[in-house]
């Protein structure tokens, strides 16, 4: 039987050193694609002939410009494992909540603007955000993070109308509690309650989120402006 070769594409992954971001980078490389991945606090140490690594700080760095065709952009920047503990509203600073939403919006809009010329050269361009269940269901989380997720969902719905003129699809994936990553900051009680109400009675895995993102980046041709919840049936 003749082996079917997948056409190599080029993807940009913001936050390629994070828990899900790293899994996504590995999955795309395994599919034979070229990947440009960014990191900030945790440097990407793996080496691959199809991988380019770039330092990127969302609070100060300029968006990445990729010359030539770009088939998709994935935004995987969110809470890291050292994120502050969940606080009550009286313990949170309103300024920090607003700044989080502003930083995320600036990254999203700036990153998409910088990538537009290259995305327009692709035959099937896609943008996917890796968000959180926080943006889709009532779930305990830091207010700063919740603000960024709310901003993300609003942006995606609005941008889908604008980007659709260039045949660019934009969607987000909202995973629930995962094994490892930022979920390690959650209390034992909260994680116990999650399993109690989760239909599949287990946490999600980073590779499961990554595999869904790969499908959106590689194959999606008609879904846009949507948030796909990946929570095991909560």
mmCIF file of C-alpha atoms in Angstrom, residues 23-114:
data_model
loop_
_atom_site.group_PDB
_atom_site.id
_atom_site.type_symbol
_atom_site.label_atom_id
_atom_site.label_comp_id
_atom_site.label_asym_id
_atom_site.label_seq_id
_atom_site.Cartn_x
_atom_site.Cartn_y
_atom_site.Cartn_z
ATOM 1 C CA UNK A 23 2.172 19.059 23.521
ATOM 2 C CA UNK A 24 0.849 20.964 20.502
ATOM 3 C CA UNK A 25 4.333 21.717 19.171
ATOM 4 C CA UNK A 26 5.294 18.032 19.464
ATOM 5 C CA UNK A 27 2.068 16.903 17.780
ATOM 6 C CA UNK A 28 2.545 19.280 14.837
ATOM 7 C CA UNK A 29 6.161 18.220 14.388
ATOM 8 C CA UNK A 30 5.098 14.575 14.479
ATOM 9 C CA UNK A 31 2.704 15.334 11.621
ATOM 10 C CA UNK A 32 5.673 16.597 9.607
ATOM 11 C CA UNK A 33 4.894 20.308 9.770
ATOM 12 C CA UNK A 34 7.178 23.291 10.254
ATOM 13 C CA UNK A 35 6.653 25.054 13.586
ATOM 14 C CA UNK A 36 7.734 28.426 14.930
ATOM 15 C CA UNK A 37 7.204 28.408 18.703
ATOM 16 C CA UNK A 38 7.637 31.115 21.326
ATOM 17 C CA UNK A 39 8.635 30.840 24.959
ATOM 18 C CA UNK A 40 9.055 33.241 27.877
ATOM 19 C CA UNK A 41 9.769 31.845 31.349
ATOM 20 C CA UNK A 42 10.552 28.270 30.343
ATOM 21 C CA UNK A 43 12.920 27.899 27.420
ATOM 22 C CA UNK A 44 12.127 25.279 24.795
ATOM 23 C CA UNK A 45 15.089 22.916 24.936
ATOM 24 C CA UNK A 46 14.163 20.304 22.355
ATOM 25 C CA UNK A 47 15.761 20.503 18.926
ATOM 26 C CA UNK A 48 14.139 19.573 15.616
ATOM 27 C CA UNK A 49 14.957 20.403 12.022
ATOM 28 C CA UNK A 50 11.432 21.772 11.505
ATOM 29 C CA UNK A 51 11.327 23.806 14.729
ATOM 30 C CA UNK A 52 12.279 27.459 15.171
ATOM 31 C CA UNK A 53 12.237 28.841 18.725
ATOM 32 C CA UNK A 54 11.773 32.546 19.514
ATOM 33 C CA UNK A 55 11.703 34.380 22.868
ATOM 34 C CA UNK A 56 8.453 36.293 23.370
ATOM 35 C CA UNK A 57 7.178 38.283 26.362
ATOM 36 C CA UNK A 58 3.502 39.173 25.935
ATOM 37 C CA UNK A 59 3.911 42.279 28.100
ATOM 38 C CA UNK A 60 6.668 43.860 26.018
ATOM 39 C CA UNK A 61 7.613 41.933 22.860
ATOM 40 C CA UNK A 62 6.331 42.854 19.418
ATOM 41 C CA UNK A 63 4.139 40.245 17.653
ATOM 42 C CA UNK A 64 5.992 37.677 15.545
ATOM 43 C CA UNK A 65 6.059 38.311 11.792
ATOM 44 C CA UNK A 66 6.457 35.189 9.648
ATOM 45 C CA UNK A 67 7.575 35.826 6.059
ATOM 46 C CA UNK A 68 5.925 33.722 3.400
ATOM 47 C CA UNK A 69 2.834 31.518 3.726
ATOM 48 C CA UNK A 70 1.577 30.781 7.246
ATOM 49 C CA UNK A 71 -1.130 28.159 7.605
ATOM 50 C CA UNK A 72 -2.177 28.833 11.160
ATOM 51 C CA UNK A 73 -1.569 30.511 14.507
ATOM 52 C CA UNK A 74 -2.164 28.918 17.902
ATOM 53 C CA UNK A 75 -2.316 31.014 21.068
ATOM 54 C CA UNK A 76 -1.473 28.888 24.112
ATOM 55 C CA UNK A 77 -0.496 31.609 26.573
ATOM 56 C CA UNK A 78 -2.281 31.493 29.922
ATOM 57 C CA UNK A 79 -1.630 30.709 33.571
ATOM 58 C CA UNK A 80 1.693 29.101 34.426
ATOM 59 C CA UNK A 81 2.370 26.729 37.295
ATOM 60 C CA UNK A 82 3.599 29.591 39.484
ATOM 61 C CA UNK A 83 0.425 31.620 39.065
ATOM 62 C CA UNK A 84 -0.912 33.191 42.230
ATOM 63 C CA UNK A 85 -3.448 31.352 44.338
ATOM 64 C CA UNK A 86 -7.147 31.919 43.786
ATOM 65 C CA UNK A 87 -8.297 34.959 45.745
ATOM 66 C CA UNK A 88 -11.649 36.259 46.894
ATOM 67 C CA UNK A 89 -12.932 39.386 45.186
ATOM 68 C CA UNK A 90 -12.073 41.579 48.174
ATOM 69 C CA UNK A 91 -8.461 40.358 47.954
ATOM 70 C CA UNK A 92 -8.073 40.998 44.219
ATOM 71 C CA UNK A 93 -6.930 44.258 42.687
ATOM 72 C CA UNK A 94 -9.257 45.727 40.072
ATOM 73 C CA UNK A 95 -6.249 47.164 38.251
ATOM 74 C CA UNK A 96 -4.720 43.707 37.791
ATOM 75 C CA UNK A 97 -7.998 42.318 36.454
ATOM 76 C CA UNK A 98 -8.207 45.071 33.852
ATOM 77 C CA UNK A 99 -4.551 44.746 32.909
ATOM 78 C CA UNK A 100 -4.919 40.998 32.292
ATOM 79 C CA UNK A 101 -7.779 41.522 29.861
ATOM 80 C CA UNK A 102 -5.857 44.344 28.168
ATOM 81 C CA UNK A 103 -2.653 42.301 27.807
ATOM 82 C CA UNK A 104 -4.491 39.361 26.317
ATOM 83 C CA UNK A 105 -6.467 41.517 23.894
ATOM 84 C CA UNK A 106 -3.309 43.284 22.776
ATOM 85 C CA UNK A 107 -1.534 39.980 22.149
ATOM 86 C CA UNK A 108 -4.482 38.492 20.281
ATOM 87 C CA UNK A 109 -5.185 41.479 18.057
ATOM 88 C CA UNK A 110 -1.508 42.338 17.537
ATOM 89 C CA UNK A 111 -0.556 38.740 16.805
ATOM 90 C CA UNK A 112 -3.342 38.323 14.278
ATOM 91 C CA UNK A 113 -2.570 41.655 12.600
ATOM 92 C CA UNK A 114 1.100 40.708 12.248
#
